[in-house]
PDB file of C-alpha atoms in Angstrom:
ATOM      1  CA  UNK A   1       0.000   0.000   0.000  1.00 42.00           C
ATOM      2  CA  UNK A   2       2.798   2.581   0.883  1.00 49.00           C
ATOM      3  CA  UNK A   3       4.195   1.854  -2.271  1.00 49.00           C
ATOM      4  CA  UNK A   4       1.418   2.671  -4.169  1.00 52.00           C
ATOM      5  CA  UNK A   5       0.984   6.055  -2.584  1.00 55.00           C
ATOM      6  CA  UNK A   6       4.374   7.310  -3.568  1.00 58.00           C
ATOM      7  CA  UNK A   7       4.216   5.827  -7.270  1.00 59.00           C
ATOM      8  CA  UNK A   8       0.891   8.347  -7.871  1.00 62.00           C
ATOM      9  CA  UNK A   9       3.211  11.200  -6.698  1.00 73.00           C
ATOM     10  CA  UNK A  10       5.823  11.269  -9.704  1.00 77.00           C
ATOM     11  CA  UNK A  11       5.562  11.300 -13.276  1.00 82.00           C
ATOM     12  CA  UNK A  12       7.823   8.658 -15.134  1.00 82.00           C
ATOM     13  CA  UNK A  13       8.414   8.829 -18.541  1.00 81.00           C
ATOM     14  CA  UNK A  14       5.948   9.855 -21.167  1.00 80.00           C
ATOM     15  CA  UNK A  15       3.205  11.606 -18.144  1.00 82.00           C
ATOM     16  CA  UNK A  16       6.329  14.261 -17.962  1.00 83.00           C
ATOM     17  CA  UNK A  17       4.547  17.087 -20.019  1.00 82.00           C
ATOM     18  CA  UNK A  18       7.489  19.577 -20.023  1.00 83.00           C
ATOM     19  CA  UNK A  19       8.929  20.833 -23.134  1.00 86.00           C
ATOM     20  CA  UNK A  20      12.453  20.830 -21.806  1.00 86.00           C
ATOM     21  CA  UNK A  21      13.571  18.973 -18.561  1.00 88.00           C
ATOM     22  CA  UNK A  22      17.053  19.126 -16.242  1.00 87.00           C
ATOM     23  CA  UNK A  23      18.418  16.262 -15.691  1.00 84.00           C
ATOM     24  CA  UNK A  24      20.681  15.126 -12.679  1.00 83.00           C
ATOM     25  CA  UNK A  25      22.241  12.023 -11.892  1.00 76.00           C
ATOM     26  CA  UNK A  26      25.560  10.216 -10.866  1.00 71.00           C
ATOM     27  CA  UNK A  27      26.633   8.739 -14.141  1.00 72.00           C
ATOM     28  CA  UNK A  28      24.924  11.833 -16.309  1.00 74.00           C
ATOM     29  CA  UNK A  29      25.755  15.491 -16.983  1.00 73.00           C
ATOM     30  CA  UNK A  30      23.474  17.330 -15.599  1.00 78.00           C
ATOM     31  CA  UNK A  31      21.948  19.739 -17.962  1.00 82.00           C
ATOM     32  CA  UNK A  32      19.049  20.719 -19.454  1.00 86.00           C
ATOM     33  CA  UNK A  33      17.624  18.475 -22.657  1.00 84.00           C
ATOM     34  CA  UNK A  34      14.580  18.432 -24.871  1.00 88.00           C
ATOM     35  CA  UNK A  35      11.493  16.359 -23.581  1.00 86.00           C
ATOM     36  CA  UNK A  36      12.285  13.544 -26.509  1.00 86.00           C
ATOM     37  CA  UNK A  37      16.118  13.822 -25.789  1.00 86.00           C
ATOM     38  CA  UNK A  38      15.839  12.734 -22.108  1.00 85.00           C
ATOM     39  CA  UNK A  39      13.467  10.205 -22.832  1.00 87.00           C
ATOM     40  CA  UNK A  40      16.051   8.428 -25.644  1.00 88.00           C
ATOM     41  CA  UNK A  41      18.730   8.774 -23.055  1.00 84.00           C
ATOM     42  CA  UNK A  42      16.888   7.027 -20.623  1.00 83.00           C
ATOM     43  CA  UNK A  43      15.993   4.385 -22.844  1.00 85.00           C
ATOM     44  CA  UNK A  44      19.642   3.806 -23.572  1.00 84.00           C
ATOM     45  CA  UNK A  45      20.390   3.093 -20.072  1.00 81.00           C
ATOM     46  CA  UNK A  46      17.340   0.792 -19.862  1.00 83.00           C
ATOM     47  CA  UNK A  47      16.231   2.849 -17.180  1.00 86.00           C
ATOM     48  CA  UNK A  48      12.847   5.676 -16.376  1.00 84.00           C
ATOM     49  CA  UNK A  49      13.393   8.976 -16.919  1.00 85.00           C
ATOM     50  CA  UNK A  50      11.244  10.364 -13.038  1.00 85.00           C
ATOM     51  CA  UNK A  51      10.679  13.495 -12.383  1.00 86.00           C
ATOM     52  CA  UNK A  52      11.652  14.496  -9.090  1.00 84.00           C
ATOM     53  CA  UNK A  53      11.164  18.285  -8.816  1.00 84.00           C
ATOM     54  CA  UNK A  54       7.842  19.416 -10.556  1.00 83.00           C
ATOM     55  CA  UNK A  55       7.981  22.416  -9.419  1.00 83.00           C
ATOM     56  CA  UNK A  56      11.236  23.564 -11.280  1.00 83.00           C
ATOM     57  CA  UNK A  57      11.650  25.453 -14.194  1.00 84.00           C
ATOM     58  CA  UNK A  58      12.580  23.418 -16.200  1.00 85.00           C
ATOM     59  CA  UNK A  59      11.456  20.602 -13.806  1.00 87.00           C
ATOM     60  CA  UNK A  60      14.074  18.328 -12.825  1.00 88.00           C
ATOM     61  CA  UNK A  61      14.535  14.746 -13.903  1.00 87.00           C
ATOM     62  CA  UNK A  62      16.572  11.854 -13.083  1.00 85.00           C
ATOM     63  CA  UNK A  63      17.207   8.466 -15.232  1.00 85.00           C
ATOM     64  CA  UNK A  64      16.919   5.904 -12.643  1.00 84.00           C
ATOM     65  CA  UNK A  65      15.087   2.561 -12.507  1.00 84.00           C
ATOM     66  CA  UNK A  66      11.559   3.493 -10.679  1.00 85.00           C
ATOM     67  CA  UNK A  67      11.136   0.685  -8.356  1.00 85.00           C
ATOM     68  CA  UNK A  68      14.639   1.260  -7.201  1.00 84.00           C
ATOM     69  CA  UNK A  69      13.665   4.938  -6.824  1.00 83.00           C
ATOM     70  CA  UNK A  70      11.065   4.266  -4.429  1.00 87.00           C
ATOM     71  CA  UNK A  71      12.607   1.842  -2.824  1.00 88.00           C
ATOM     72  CA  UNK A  72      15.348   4.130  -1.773  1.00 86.00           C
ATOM     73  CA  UNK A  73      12.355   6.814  -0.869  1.00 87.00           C
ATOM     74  CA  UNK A  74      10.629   4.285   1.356  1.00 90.00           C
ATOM     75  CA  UNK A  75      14.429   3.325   2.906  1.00 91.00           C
ATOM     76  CA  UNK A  76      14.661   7.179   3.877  1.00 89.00           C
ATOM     77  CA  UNK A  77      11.542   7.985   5.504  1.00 87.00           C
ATOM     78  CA  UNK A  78      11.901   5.022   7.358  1.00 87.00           C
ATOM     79  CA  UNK A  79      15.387   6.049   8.538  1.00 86.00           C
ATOM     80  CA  UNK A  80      13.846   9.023   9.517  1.00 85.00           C
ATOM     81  CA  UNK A  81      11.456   7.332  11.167  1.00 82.00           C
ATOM     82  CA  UNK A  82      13.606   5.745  13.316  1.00 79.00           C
ATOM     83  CA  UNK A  83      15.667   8.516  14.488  1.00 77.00           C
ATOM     84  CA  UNK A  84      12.401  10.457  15.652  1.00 76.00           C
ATOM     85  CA  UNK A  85      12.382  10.230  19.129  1.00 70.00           C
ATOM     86  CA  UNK A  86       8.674   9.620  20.695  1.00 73.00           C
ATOM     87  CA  UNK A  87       8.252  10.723  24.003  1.00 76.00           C
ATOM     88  CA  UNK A  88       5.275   8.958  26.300  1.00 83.00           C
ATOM     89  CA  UNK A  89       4.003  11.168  29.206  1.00 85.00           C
ATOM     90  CA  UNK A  90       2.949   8.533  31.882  1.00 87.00           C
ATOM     91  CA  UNK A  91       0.541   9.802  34.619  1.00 89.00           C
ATOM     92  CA  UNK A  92       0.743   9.125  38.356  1.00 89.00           C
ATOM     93  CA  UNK A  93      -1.878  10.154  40.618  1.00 90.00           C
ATOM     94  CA  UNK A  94      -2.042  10.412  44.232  1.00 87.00           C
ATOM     95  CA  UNK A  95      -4.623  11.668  46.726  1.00 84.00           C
ATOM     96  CA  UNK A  96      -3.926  15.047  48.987  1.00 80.00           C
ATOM     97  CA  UNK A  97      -3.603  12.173  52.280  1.00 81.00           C
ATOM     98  CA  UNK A  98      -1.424   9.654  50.257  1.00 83.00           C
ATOM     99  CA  UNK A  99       0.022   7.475  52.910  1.00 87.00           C
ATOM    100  CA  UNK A 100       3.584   6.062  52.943  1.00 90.00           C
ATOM    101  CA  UNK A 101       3.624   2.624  51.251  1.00 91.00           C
ATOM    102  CA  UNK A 102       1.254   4.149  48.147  1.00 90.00           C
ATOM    103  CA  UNK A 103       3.828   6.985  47.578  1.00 89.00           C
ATOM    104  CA  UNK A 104       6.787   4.563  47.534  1.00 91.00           C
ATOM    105  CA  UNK A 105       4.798   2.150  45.255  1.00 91.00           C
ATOM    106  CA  UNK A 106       4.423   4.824  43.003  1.00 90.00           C
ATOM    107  CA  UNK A 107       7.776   6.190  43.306  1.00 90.00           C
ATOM    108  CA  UNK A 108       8.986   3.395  42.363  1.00 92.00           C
ATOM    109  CA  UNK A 109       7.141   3.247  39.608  1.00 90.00           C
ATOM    110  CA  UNK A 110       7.999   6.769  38.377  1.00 90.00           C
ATOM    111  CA  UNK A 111      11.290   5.783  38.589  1.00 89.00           C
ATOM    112  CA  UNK A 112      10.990   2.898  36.140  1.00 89.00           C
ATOM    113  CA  UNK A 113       8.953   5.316  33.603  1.00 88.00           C
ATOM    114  CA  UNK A 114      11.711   7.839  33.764  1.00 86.00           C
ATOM    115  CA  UNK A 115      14.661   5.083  33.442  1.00 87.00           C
ATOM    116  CA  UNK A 116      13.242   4.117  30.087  1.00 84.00           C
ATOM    117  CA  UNK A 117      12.977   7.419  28.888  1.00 83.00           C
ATOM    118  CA  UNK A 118       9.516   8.906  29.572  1.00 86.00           C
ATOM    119  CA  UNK A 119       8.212  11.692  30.559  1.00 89.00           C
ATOM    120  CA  UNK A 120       5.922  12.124  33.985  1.00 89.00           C
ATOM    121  CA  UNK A 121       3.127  14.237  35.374  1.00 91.00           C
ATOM    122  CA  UNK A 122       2.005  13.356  38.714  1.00 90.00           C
ATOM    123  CA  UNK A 123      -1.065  14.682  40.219  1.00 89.00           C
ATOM    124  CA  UNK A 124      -3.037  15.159  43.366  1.00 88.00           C
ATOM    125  CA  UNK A 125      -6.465  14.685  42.771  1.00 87.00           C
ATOM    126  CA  UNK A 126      -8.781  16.582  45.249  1.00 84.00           C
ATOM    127  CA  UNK A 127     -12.383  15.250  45.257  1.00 84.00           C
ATOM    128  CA  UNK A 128     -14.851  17.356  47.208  1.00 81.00           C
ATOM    129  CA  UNK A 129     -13.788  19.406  50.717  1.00 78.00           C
ATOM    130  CA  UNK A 130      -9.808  17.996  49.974  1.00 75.00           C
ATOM    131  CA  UNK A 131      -9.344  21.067  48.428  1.00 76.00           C
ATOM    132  CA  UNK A 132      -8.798  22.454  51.924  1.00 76.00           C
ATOM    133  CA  UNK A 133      -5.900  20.441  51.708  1.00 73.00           C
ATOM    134  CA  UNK A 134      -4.002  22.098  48.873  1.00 79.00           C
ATOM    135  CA  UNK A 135      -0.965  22.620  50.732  1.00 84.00           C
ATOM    136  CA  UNK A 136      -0.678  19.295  51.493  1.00 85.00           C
ATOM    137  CA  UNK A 137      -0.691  18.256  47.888  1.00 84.00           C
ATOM    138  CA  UNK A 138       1.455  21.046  46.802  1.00 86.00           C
ATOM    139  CA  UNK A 139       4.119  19.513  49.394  1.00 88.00           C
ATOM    140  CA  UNK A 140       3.364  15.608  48.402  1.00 88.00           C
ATOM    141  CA  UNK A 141       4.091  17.099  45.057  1.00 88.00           C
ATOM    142  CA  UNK A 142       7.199  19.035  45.789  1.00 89.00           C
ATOM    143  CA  UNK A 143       8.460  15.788  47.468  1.00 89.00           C
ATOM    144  CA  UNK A 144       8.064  13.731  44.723  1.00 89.00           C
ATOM    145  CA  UNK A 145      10.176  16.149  42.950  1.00 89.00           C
ATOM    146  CA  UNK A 146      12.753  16.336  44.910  1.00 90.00           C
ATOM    147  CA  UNK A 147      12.782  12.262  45.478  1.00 89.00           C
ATOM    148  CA  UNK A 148      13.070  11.911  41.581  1.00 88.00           C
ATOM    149  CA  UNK A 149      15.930  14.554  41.531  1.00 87.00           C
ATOM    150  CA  UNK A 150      18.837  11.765  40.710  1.00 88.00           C
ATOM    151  CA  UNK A 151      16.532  11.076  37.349  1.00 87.00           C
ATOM    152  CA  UNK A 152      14.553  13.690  36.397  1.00 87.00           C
ATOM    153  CA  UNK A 153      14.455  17.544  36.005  1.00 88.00           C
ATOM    154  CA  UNK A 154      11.091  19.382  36.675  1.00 87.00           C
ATOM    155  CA  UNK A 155       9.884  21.160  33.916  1.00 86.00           C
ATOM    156  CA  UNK A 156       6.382  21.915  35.632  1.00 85.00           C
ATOM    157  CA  UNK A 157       6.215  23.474  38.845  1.00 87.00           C
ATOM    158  CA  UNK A 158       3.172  22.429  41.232  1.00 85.00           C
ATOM    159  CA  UNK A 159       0.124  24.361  39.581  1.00 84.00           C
ATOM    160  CA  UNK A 160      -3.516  24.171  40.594  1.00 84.00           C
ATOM    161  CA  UNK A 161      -5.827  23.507  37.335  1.00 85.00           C
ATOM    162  CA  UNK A 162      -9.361  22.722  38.900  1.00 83.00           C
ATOM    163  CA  UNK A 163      -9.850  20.334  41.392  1.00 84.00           C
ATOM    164  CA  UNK A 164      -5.774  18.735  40.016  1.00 87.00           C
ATOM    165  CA  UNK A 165      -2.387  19.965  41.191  1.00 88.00           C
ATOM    166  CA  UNK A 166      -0.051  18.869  38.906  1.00 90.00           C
ATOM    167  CA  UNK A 167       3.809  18.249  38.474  1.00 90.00           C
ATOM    168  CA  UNK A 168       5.945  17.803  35.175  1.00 90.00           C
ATOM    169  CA  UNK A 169       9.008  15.766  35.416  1.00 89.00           C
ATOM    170  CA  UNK A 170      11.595  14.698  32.424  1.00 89.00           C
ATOM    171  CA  UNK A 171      13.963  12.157  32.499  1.00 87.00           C
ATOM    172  CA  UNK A 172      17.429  13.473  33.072  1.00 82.00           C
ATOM    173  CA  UNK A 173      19.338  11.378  30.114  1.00 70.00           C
ATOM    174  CA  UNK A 174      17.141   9.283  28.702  1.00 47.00           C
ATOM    175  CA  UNK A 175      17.991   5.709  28.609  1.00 45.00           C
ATOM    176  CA  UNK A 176      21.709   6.231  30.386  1.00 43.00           C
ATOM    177  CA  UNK A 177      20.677   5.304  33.951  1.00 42.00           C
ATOM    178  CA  UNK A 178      18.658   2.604  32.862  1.00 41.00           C
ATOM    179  CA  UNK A 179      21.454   0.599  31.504  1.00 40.00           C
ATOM    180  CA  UNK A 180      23.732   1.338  34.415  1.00 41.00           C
ATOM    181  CA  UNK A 181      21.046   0.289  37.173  1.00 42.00           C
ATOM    182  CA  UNK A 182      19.984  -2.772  34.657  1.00 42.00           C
ATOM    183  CA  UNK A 183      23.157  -5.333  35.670  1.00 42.00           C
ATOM    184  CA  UNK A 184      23.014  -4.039  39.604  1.00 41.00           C
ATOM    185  CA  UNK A 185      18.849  -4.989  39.662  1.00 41.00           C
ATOM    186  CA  UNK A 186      19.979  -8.187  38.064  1.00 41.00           C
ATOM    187  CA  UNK A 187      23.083  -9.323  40.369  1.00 40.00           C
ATOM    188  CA  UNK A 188      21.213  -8.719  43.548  1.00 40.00           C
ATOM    189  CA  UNK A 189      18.731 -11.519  43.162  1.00 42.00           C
ATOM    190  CA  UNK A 190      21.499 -13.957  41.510  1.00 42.00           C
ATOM    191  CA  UNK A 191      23.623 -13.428  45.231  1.00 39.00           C
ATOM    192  CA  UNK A 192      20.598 -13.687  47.074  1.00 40.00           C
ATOM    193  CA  UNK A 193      19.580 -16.927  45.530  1.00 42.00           C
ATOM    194  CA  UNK A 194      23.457 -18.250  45.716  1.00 45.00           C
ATOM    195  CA  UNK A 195      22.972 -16.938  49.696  1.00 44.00           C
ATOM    196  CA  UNK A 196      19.721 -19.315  50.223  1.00 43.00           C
TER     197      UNK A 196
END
């Protein structure tokens, strides 16, 4: 299917409707030639004559086998592809009275989303008269922060939106502590089994 969205976007061959075209390549001169001239030249070297550059006066060409032409247009954008970087935002909530073990629990978690490179917004949720407790929150919040601190930089401070208080935090390096922590996680339980 991909490939048959790029082969409806250039003209090959006798759909180019220029009088004159310029044509560029590696093995060719690149100049400009009569319409009939570029086409006999591609013929020669059993190749299509593609436009690649419509929009040029005169529009530029290239002698190239097609297929080959969009294969190496489907091998870039999927190149580029790969060197995007996507970023996932991973939510954590907590309540304004969040007691010890749930904040460690989630901590924990947080650490885990920012070790593989994600991005987190924790909130404190306050549902009905809790939002007496705002202060509270803003210091759960503030906390959480500053526990994260080894692997993540705050990018949000605490603000109130509502009935949420929330907190941006971005992983420090993405990806570096993860690898470093990775082999200490897994020797621990190895000695502790040996131990037993």
């Amino acid at each position: 299917m991909k490939n048959d969205n790029l082969k409806g976007q250039h003209r090959i061959n006798e759909q180019i409707r220029a009088k004159e075209v310029r044509i560029v390549g590696d093995d060719i001169e690149s100049a400009v030639y009569p319409i009939h001239q570029a086409l006999k030249m591609a013929e020669e070297h059993g190749a299509d004559l593609v436009e690649i550059s419509p929009n040029a006066v005169p529009p530029v060409c290239r002698i190239i086998d097609y297929s080959k032409f969009l294969y190496q247009l489907k091998k870039r954008a999927k190149e580029q592809k790969a060197k995007q970087v996507k970023v996932n935002v991973k939510e954590i909530r907590f309540g304004p009275q969040t007691d010890e073990h749930d904040y460690n629990f989630k901590l924990k978690h947080a650490i885990g989303f920012l070790q593989d490179g994600d991005k987190v917004k924790a909130y404190v949720f306050f549902k009905g008269r809790s939002i007496l407790f705002k202060e509270q929150g803003e210091v759960l919040l503030l906390r959480f922060a500053n526990d994260l601190e080894d692997y993540a930089k705050v990018e949000q401070m605490p603000l109130l939106e509502g009935k949420r208080m929330t907190i941006s935090l971005a992983p420090k390096k993405a990806g570096t502590p993860k690898k470093a922590a990775a082999p200490a996680q897994q020797v621990k339980p190895e000695t502790a089994e040996n131990k037993e």
